Amino acid sequence: GALDMGGESTQISFIPAETSILANFFPMHVGLGAGPIHLYTHSFLSFGYVTAFQRVSMRILGQLAHRGTKEMHHPCMLKGVSWHVQADKFGVSTTETPARTEGPIHLQGAGDFERCSQAARALLIEA
């Protein structure tokens, strides 16, 4: 199978154990030398890495709102990373030194795999 995490959505494709899956929803039939290959493929909107990071960040910020703080120790950011951002633009960067120096919210990387995994699971449960 294959998993493609884009910015806004995630696509999954695999060869199902049976010829059809989900009553023929989203099937693909690819013809290659030895005969057809039946694939299942589907796109999951709002589960790309940028959107998922934004959703996890908003959830954490919401949990902190009752304390009146705008500083969060983000479990899904590397320890030592420090960003100042706007609430609607948490952003994800592929550079080592992203320009995230302005904004009222302070994200401090915690590098906590277990808490990050729990936050990601919570997104799946609410979907």
PDB file of C-alpha atoms in Angstrom:
ATOM      1  CA  GLY A   1       0.000   0.000   0.000  1.00  0.00           C
ATOM      2  CA  ALA A   2       0.878   3.650  -0.132  1.00  0.00           C
ATOM      3  CA  LEU A   3       0.191   6.601   2.138  1.00  0.00           C
ATOM      4  CA  ASP A   4       0.651  10.125   0.789  1.00  0.00           C
ATOM      5  CA  MET A   5       0.444  12.941   3.324  1.00  0.00           C
ATOM      6  CA  GLY A   6      -0.090  16.190   1.510  1.00  0.00           C
ATOM      7  CA  GLY A   7      -0.558  19.547   3.186  1.00  0.00           C
ATOM      8  CA  GLU A   8      -4.354  19.504   3.325  1.00  0.00           C
ATOM      9  CA  SER A   9      -5.268  15.840   2.859  1.00  0.00           C
ATOM     10  CA  THR A  10      -3.920  12.317   3.120  1.00  0.00           C
ATOM     11  CA  GLN A  11      -4.382   9.689   0.419  1.00  0.00           C
ATOM     12  CA  ILE A  12      -4.241   5.967   1.047  1.00  0.00           C
ATOM     13  CA  SER A  13      -4.092   3.190  -1.552  1.00  0.00           C
ATOM     14  CA  PHE A  14      -3.788  -0.552  -1.087  1.00  0.00           C
ATOM     15  CA  ILE A  15      -4.682  -3.886  -2.660  1.00  0.00           C
ATOM     16  CA  PRO A  16      -7.660  -5.235  -0.663  1.00  0.00           C
ATOM     17  CA  ALA A  17      -7.852  -8.882   0.383  1.00  0.00           C
ATOM     18  CA  GLU A  18     -11.063  -9.239  -1.659  1.00  0.00           C
ATOM     19  CA  THR A  19     -11.644  -7.991  -5.206  1.00  0.00           C
ATOM     20  CA  SER A  20     -13.956  -5.203  -4.079  1.00  0.00           C
ATOM     21  CA  ILE A  21     -14.092  -3.164  -0.903  1.00  0.00           C
ATOM     22  CA  LEU A  22     -16.866  -1.024   0.573  1.00  0.00           C
ATOM     23  CA  ALA A  23     -19.418  -2.044  -2.062  1.00  0.00           C
ATOM     24  CA  ASN A  24     -17.223  -0.707  -4.885  1.00  0.00           C
ATOM     25  CA  PHE A  25     -16.718   2.753  -3.382  1.00  0.00           C
ATOM     26  CA  PHE A  26     -13.456   4.319  -4.573  1.00  0.00           C
ATOM     27  CA  PRO A  27     -12.045   1.332  -6.501  1.00  0.00           C
ATOM     28  CA  MET A  28      -9.290   1.634  -9.081  1.00  0.00           C
ATOM     29  CA  HIS A  29      -8.472  -1.051 -11.604  1.00  0.00           C
ATOM     30  CA  VAL A  30      -4.983  -0.895 -13.073  1.00  0.00           C
ATOM     31  CA  GLY A  31      -4.006  -3.142 -15.958  1.00  0.00           C
ATOM     32  CA  LEU A  32      -0.423  -4.366 -15.925  1.00  0.00           C
ATOM     33  CA  GLY A  33       1.277  -7.202 -17.801  1.00  0.00           C
ATOM     34  CA  ALA A  34      -0.034 -10.191 -15.779  1.00  0.00           C
ATOM     35  CA  GLY A  35      -3.589  -8.846 -15.531  1.00  0.00           C
ATOM     36  CA  PRO A  36      -5.595  -6.236 -13.693  1.00  0.00           C
ATOM     37  CA  ILE A  37      -4.735  -5.081 -10.188  1.00  0.00           C
ATOM     38  CA  HIS A  38      -7.669  -3.929  -8.075  1.00  0.00           C
ATOM     39  CA  LEU A  39      -6.808  -1.059  -5.743  1.00  0.00           C
ATOM     40  CA  TYR A  40      -8.720   0.765  -3.051  1.00  0.00           C
ATOM     41  CA  THR A  41      -7.870   4.439  -2.810  1.00  0.00           C
ATOM     42  CA  HIS A  42      -9.363   7.262  -0.809  1.00  0.00           C
ATOM     43  CA  SER A  43      -8.531  10.835   0.154  1.00  0.00           C
ATOM     44  CA  PHE A  44      -9.069  12.028   3.722  1.00  0.00           C
ATOM     45  CA  LEU A  45      -9.538  15.804   3.786  1.00  0.00           C
ATOM     46  CA  SER A  46      -8.146  17.745   6.762  1.00  0.00           C
ATOM     47  CA  PHE A  47      -5.643  14.998   7.594  1.00  0.00           C
ATOM     48  CA  GLY A  48      -2.653  16.357   5.679  1.00  0.00           C
ATOM     49  CA  TYR A  49       0.362  17.318   7.775  1.00  0.00           C
ATOM     50  CA  VAL A  50      -0.276  21.099   7.691  1.00  0.00           C
ATOM     51  CA  THR A  51      -3.992  20.895   8.480  1.00  0.00           C
ATOM     52  CA  ALA A  52      -3.514  18.190  11.120  1.00  0.00           C
ATOM     53  CA  PHE A  53      -0.811  20.254  12.846  1.00  0.00           C
ATOM     54  CA  GLN A  54      -3.146  23.273  12.821  1.00  0.00           C
ATOM     55  CA  ARG A  55      -6.000  21.204  14.290  1.00  0.00           C
ATOM     56  CA  VAL A  56      -3.811  19.703  17.035  1.00  0.00           C
ATOM     57  CA  SER A  57      -2.471  23.163  17.869  1.00  0.00           C
ATOM     58  CA  MET A  58      -5.969  24.657  18.087  1.00  0.00           C
ATOM     59  CA  ARG A  59      -7.056  21.811  20.370  1.00  0.00           C
ATOM     60  CA  ILE A  60      -4.093  22.398  22.716  1.00  0.00           C
ATOM     61  CA  LEU A  61      -4.685  26.158  22.684  1.00  0.00           C
ATOM     62  CA  GLY A  62      -8.353  25.562  23.538  1.00  0.00           C
ATOM     63  CA  GLN A  63      -7.328  23.446  26.530  1.00  0.00           C
ATOM     64  CA  LEU A  64      -5.090  26.269  27.757  1.00  0.00           C
ATOM     65  CA  ALA A  65      -7.663  29.039  27.242  1.00  0.00           C
ATOM     66  CA  HIS A  66      -9.188  28.579  30.693  1.00  0.00           C
ATOM     67  CA  ARG A  67      -5.796  29.402  32.219  1.00  0.00           C
ATOM     68  CA  GLY A  68      -5.492  32.615  30.221  1.00  0.00           C
ATOM     69  CA  THR A  69      -2.096  31.629  28.834  1.00  0.00           C
ATOM     70  CA  LYS A  70      -0.943  31.928  25.254  1.00  0.00           C
ATOM     71  CA  GLU A  71       2.172  29.834  25.762  1.00  0.00           C
ATOM     72  CA  MET A  72       1.966  26.169  24.941  1.00  0.00           C
ATOM     73  CA  HIS A  73       4.434  23.332  25.191  1.00  0.00           C
ATOM     74  CA  HIS A  74       3.663  21.625  21.904  1.00  0.00           C
ATOM     75  CA  PRO A  75       4.166  17.848  22.064  1.00  0.00           C
ATOM     76  CA  CYS A  76       4.522  17.511  18.275  1.00  0.00           C
ATOM     77  CA  MET A  77       7.354  20.022  17.889  1.00  0.00           C
ATOM     78  CA  LEU A  78      10.997  19.177  18.487  1.00  0.00           C
ATOM     79  CA  LYS A  79      12.300  20.109  21.907  1.00  0.00           C
ATOM     80  CA  GLY A  80      13.988  23.498  21.820  1.00  0.00           C
ATOM     81  CA  VAL A  81      12.034  24.877  18.853  1.00  0.00           C
ATOM     82  CA  SER A  82      10.338  28.167  19.716  1.00  0.00           C
ATOM     83  CA  TRP A  83       7.774  29.926  17.496  1.00  0.00           C
ATOM     84  CA  HIS A  84       5.604  33.011  17.982  1.00  0.00           C
ATOM     85  CA  VAL A  85       2.515  32.716  15.769  1.00  0.00           C
ATOM     86  CA  GLN A  86      -1.023  33.918  15.057  1.00  0.00           C
ATOM     87  CA  ALA A  87      -3.885  31.632  16.126  1.00  0.00           C
ATOM     88  CA  ASP A  88      -4.959  30.957  12.541  1.00  0.00           C
ATOM     89  CA  LYS A  89      -1.427  30.497  11.189  1.00  0.00           C
ATOM     90  CA  PHE A  90       0.474  27.970  13.260  1.00  0.00           C
ATOM     91  CA  GLY A  91       2.256  26.892  10.097  1.00  0.00           C
ATOM     92  CA  VAL A  92       4.676  24.110   9.362  1.00  0.00           C
ATOM     93  CA  SER A  93       8.124  24.724   7.959  1.00  0.00           C
ATOM     94  CA  THR A  94      10.612  22.460   6.257  1.00  0.00           C
ATOM     95  CA  THR A  95      13.569  24.716   7.071  1.00  0.00           C
ATOM     96  CA  GLU A  96      15.707  24.483  10.182  1.00  0.00           C
ATOM     97  CA  THR A  97      15.195  28.161  11.016  1.00  0.00           C
ATOM     98  CA  PRO A  98      11.640  29.172  10.094  1.00  0.00           C
ATOM     99  CA  ALA A  99      10.713  32.833  10.482  1.00  0.00           C
ATOM    100  CA  ARG A 100       8.116  32.417  13.241  1.00  0.00           C
ATOM    101  CA  THR A 101       9.018  35.379  15.433  1.00  0.00           C
ATOM    102  CA  GLU A 102       5.827  37.443  15.538  1.00  0.00           C
ATOM    103  CA  GLY A 103       2.454  36.688  17.061  1.00  0.00           C
ATOM    104  CA  PRO A 104       0.746  36.531  20.443  1.00  0.00           C
ATOM    105  CA  ILE A 105       0.976  32.747  20.804  1.00  0.00           C
ATOM    106  CA  HIS A 106       4.245  31.180  21.890  1.00  0.00           C
ATOM    107  CA  LEU A 107       4.767  27.564  20.826  1.00  0.00           C
ATOM    108  CA  GLN A 108       7.572  25.843  22.692  1.00  0.00           C
ATOM    109  CA  GLY A 109       8.603  22.446  21.350  1.00  0.00           C
ATOM    110  CA  ALA A 110       8.231  19.663  23.920  1.00  0.00           C
ATOM    111  CA  GLY A 111       9.206  16.685  21.749  1.00  0.00           C
ATOM    112  CA  ASP A 112       6.781  14.374  23.568  1.00  0.00           C
ATOM    113  CA  PHE A 113       5.923  11.463  21.273  1.00  0.00           C
ATOM    114  CA  GLU A 114       3.298   9.938  23.584  1.00  0.00           C
ATOM    115  CA  ARG A 115       1.347  13.201  23.984  1.00  0.00           C
ATOM    116  CA  CYS A 116       1.662  13.946  20.258  1.00  0.00           C
ATOM    117  CA  SER A 117       0.357  10.469  19.443  1.00  0.00           C
ATOM    118  CA  GLN A 118      -2.588  10.977  21.824  1.00  0.00           C
ATOM    119  CA  ALA A 119      -3.387  14.330  20.183  1.00  0.00           C
ATOM    120  CA  ALA A 120      -3.291  12.731  16.716  1.00  0.00           C
ATOM    121  CA  ARG A 121      -5.575   9.891  17.853  1.00  0.00           C
ATOM    122  CA  ALA A 122      -8.037  12.451  19.237  1.00  0.00           C
ATOM    123  CA  LEU A 123      -8.311  13.968  15.731  1.00  0.00           C
ATOM    124  CA  LEU A 124      -9.192  10.553  14.316  1.00  0.00           C
ATOM    125  CA  ILE A 125     -11.808   9.920  16.994  1.00  0.00           C
ATOM    126  CA  GLU A 126     -13.590  13.228  16.400  1.00  0.00           C
ATOM    127  CA  ALA A 127     -13.604  12.712  12.604  1.00  0.00           C
TER     128      ALA A 127
END
